[in-house]
PDB file of C-alpha atoms in Angstrom:
ATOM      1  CA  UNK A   8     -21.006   6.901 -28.744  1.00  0.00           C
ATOM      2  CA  UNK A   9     -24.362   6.051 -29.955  1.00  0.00           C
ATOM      3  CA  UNK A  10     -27.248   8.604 -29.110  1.00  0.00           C
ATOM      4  CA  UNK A  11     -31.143   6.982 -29.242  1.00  0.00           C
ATOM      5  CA  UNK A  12     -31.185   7.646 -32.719  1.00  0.00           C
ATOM      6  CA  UNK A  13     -28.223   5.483 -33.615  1.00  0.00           C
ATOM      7  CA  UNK A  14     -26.250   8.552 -35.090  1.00  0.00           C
ATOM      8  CA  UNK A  15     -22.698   8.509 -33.135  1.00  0.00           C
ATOM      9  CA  UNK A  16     -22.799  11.453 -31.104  1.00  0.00           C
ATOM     10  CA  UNK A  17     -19.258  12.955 -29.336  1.00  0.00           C
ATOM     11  CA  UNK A  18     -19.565  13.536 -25.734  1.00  0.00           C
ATOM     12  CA  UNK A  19     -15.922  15.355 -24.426  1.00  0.00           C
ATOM     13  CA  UNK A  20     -17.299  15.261 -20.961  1.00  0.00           C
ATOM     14  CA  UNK A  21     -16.809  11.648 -20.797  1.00  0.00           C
ATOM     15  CA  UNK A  22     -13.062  12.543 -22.043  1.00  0.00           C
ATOM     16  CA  UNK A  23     -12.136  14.694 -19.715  1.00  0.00           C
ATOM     17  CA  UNK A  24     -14.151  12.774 -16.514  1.00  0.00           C
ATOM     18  CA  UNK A  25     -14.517   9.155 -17.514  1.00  0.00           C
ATOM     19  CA  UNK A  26     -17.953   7.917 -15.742  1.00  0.00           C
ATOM     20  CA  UNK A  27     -17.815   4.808 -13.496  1.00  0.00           C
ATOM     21  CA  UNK A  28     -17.592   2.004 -15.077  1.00  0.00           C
ATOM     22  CA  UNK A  29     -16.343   3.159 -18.202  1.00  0.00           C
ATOM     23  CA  UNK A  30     -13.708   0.860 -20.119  1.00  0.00           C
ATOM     24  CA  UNK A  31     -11.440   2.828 -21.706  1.00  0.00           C
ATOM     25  CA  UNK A  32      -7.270   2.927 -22.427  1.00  0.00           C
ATOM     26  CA  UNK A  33      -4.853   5.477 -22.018  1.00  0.00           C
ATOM     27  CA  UNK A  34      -1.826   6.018 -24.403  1.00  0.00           C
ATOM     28  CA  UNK A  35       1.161   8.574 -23.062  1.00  0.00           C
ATOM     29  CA  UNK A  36       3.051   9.700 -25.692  1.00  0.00           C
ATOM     30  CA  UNK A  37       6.580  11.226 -25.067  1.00  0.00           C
ATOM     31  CA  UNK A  38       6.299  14.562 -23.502  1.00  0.00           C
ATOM     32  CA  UNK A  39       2.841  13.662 -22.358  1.00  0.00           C
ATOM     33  CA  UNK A  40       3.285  14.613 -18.520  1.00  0.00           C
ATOM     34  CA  UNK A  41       5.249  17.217 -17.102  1.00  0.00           C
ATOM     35  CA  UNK A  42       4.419  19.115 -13.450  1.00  0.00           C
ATOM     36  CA  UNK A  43       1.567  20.553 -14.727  1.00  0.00           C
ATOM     37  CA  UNK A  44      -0.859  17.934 -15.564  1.00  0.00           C
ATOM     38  CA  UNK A  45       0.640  15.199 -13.818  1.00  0.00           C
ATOM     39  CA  UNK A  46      -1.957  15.017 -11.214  1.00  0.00           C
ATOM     40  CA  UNK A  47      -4.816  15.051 -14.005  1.00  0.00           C
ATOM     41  CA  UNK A  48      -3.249  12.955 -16.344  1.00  0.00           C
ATOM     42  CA  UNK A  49      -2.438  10.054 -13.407  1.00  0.00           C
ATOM     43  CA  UNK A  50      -6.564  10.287 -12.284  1.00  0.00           C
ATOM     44  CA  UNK A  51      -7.072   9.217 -16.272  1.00  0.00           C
ATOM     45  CA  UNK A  52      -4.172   6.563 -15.994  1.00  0.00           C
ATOM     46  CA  UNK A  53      -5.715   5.130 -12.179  1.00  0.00           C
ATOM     47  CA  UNK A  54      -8.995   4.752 -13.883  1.00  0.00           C
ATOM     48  CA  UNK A  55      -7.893   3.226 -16.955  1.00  0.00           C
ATOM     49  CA  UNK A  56      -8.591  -0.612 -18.335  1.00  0.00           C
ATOM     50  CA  UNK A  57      -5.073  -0.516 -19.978  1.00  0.00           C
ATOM     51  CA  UNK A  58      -2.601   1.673 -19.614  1.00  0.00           C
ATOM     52  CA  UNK A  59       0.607   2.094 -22.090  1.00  0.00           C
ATOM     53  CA  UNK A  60       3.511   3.862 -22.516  1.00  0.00           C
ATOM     54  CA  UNK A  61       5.216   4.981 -26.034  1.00  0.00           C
ATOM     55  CA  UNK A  62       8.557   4.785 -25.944  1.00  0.00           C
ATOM     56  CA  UNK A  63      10.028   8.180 -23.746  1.00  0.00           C
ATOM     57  CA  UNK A  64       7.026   8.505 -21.566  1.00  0.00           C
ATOM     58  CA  UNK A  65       7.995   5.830 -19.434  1.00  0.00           C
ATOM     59  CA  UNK A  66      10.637   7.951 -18.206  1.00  0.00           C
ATOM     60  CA  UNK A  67       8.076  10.569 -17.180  1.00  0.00           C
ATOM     61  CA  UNK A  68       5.590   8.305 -15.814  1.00  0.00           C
ATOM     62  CA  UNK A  69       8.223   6.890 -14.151  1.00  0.00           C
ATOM     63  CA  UNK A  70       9.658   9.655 -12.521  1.00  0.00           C
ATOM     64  CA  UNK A  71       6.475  11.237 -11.698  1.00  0.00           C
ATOM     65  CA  UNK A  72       3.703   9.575 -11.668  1.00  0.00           C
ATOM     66  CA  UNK A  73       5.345   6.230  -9.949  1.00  0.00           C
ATOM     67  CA  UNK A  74       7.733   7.802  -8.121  1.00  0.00           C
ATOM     68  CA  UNK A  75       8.262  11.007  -7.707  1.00  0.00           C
ATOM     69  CA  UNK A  76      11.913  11.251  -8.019  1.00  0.00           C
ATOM     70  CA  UNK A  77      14.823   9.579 -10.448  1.00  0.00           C
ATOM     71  CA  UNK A  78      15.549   6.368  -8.120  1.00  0.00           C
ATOM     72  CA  UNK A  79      15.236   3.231 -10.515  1.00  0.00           C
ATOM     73  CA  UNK A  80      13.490   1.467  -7.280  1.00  0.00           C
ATOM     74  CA  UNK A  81      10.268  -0.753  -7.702  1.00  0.00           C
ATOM     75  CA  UNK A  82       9.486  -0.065  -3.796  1.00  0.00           C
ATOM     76  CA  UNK A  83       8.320   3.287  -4.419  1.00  0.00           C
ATOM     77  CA  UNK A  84       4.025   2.288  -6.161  1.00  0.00           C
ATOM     78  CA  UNK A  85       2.075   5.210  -6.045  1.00  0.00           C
ATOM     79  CA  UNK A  86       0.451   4.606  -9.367  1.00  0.00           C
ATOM     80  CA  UNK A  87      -0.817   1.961 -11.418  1.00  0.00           C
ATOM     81  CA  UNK A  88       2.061  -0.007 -13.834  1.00  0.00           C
ATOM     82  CA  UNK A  89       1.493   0.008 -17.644  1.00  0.00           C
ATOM     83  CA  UNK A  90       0.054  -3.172 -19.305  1.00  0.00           C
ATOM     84  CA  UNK A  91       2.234  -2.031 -22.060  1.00  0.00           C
ATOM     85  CA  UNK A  92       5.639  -0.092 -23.338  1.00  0.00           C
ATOM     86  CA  UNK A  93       5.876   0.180 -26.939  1.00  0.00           C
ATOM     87  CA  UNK A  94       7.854   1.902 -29.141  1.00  0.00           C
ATOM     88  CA  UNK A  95      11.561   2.058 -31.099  1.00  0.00           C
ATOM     89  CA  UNK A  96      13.050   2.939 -27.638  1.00  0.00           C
ATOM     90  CA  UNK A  97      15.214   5.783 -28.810  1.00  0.00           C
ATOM     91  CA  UNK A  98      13.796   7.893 -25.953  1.00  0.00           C
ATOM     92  CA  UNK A  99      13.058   4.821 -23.354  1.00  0.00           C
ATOM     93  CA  UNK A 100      15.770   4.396 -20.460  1.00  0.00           C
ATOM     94  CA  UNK A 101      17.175   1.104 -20.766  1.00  0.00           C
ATOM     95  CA  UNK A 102      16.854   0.587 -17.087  1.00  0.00           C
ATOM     96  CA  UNK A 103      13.288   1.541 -16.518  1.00  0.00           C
ATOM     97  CA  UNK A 104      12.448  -1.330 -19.767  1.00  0.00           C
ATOM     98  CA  UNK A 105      14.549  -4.007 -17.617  1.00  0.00           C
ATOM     99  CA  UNK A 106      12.838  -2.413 -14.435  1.00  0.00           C
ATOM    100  CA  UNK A 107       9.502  -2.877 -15.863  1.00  0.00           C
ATOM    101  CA  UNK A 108      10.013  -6.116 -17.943  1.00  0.00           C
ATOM    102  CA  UNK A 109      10.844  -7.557 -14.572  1.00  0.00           C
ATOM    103  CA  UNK A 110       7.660  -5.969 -13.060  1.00  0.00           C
ATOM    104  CA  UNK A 111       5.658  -7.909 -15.414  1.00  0.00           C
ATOM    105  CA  UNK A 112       4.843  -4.976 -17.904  1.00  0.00           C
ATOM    106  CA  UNK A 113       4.894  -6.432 -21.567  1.00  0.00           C
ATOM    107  CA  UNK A 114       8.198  -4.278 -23.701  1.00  0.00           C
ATOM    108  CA  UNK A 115       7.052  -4.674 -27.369  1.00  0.00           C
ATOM    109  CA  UNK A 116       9.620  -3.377 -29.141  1.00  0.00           C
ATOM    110  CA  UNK A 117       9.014  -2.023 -32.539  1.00  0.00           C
ATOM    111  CA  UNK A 118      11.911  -0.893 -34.339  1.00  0.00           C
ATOM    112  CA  UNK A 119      10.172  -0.206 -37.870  1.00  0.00           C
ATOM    113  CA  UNK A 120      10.677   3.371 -39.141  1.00  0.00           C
ATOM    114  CA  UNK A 121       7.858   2.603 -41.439  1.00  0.00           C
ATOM    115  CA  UNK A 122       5.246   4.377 -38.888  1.00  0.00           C
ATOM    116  CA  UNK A 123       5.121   6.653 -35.959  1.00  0.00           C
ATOM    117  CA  UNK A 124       5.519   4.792 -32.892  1.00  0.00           C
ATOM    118  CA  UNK A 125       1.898   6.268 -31.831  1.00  0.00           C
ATOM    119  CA  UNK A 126       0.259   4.344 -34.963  1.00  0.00           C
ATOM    120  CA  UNK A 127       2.319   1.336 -33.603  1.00  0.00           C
ATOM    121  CA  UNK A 128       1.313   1.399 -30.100  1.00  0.00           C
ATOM    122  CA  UNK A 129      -1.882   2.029 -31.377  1.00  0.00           C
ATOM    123  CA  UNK A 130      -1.787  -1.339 -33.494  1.00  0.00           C
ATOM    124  CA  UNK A 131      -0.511  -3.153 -30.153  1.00  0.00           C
ATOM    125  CA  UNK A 132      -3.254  -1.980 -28.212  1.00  0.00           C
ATOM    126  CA  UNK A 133      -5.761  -3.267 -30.679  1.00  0.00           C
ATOM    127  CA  UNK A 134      -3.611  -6.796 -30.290  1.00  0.00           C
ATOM    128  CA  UNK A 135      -3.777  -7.137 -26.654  1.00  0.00           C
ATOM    129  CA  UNK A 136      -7.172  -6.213 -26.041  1.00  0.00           C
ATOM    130  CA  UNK A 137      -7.854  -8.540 -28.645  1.00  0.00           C
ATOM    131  CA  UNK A 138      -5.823 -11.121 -27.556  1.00  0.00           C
ATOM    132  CA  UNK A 139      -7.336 -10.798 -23.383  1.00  0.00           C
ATOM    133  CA  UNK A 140     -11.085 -10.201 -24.883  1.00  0.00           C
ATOM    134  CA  UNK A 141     -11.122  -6.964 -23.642  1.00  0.00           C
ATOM    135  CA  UNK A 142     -13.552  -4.301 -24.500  1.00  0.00           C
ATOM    136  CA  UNK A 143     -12.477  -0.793 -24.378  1.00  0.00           C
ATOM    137  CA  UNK A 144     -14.882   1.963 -25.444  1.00  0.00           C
ATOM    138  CA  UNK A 145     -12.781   4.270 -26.127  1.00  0.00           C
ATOM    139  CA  UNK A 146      -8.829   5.291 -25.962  1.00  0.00           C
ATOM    140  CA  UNK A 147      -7.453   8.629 -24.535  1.00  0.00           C
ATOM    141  CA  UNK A 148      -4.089   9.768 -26.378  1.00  0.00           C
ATOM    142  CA  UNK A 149      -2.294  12.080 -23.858  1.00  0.00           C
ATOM    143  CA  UNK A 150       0.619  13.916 -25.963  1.00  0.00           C
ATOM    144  CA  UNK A 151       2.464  16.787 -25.178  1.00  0.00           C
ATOM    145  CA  UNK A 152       4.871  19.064 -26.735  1.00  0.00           C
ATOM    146  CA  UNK A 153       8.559  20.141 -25.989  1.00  0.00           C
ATOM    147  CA  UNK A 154       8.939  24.028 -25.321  1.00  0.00           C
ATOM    148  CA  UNK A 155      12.226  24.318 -24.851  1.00  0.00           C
TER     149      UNK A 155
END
């Protein structure tokens, strides 16, 4: 962000509790919510202008940020749907793509190995805000890591 000065100036604050008003995406990366943050990281995703999955995190947001349990069930909304699920779907459960597909979310596969399916999503992001004339300040990345 721009201070008075026009130097660009980092502000985490606005990171961690978006102001009203603020346009800004949200990426979930696979492994991004667990039990822990879940309640945090779905407060970023409500107040979002675009929301997207990569790949495996649908099956997290899924199961706990939409539902709350492993049913494959549209009836159970408790939480905003993604504008987008990206990714090589390696990780993805084919039912929850068909489930969302049919939900209206837009599945962009993309199967090249050439890139990280973060810099992908990243790249389809760009595209549909581009594409709907949508201006997004920023984007919040939510990854996690596996401990097991």
């Amino acid at each position: 962000m721009e201070n008075g000065d026009g130097k660009l100036c980092w502000k985490p604050k606005e990171y961690y509790h978006p102001s009203p008003g603020l346009q800004y995406g949200i990426v979930l990366l696979n492994e991004a919510v667990n039990k822990t943050n879940v309640h945090y990281v779905s407060f970023l995703w409500q107040h979002a202008s675009v929301r997207v999955c990569v790949d495996g995190a649908i099956n997290a947001y899924h199961k706990l940020m939409r539902c709350q349990n492993t049913s494959f069930e549209s009836s159970c909304c408790t939480c905003p749907l993604p504008e987008i699920i990206t990714g090589d779907f390696d990780s993805a459960k084919s039912e929850l793509l068909k489930l969302y597909s049919t939900l209206g979310v837009n599945v962009v596969p993309t199967p090249s190995q050439e890139e990280t399916d973060f810099t992908k999503a990243i790249r389809v992001l760009g595209r549909f805000t581009e594409e709907r004339s949508l201006a997004i300040e920023h984007v919040t990345v939510i990854a996690g890591l596996r401990t097991e």
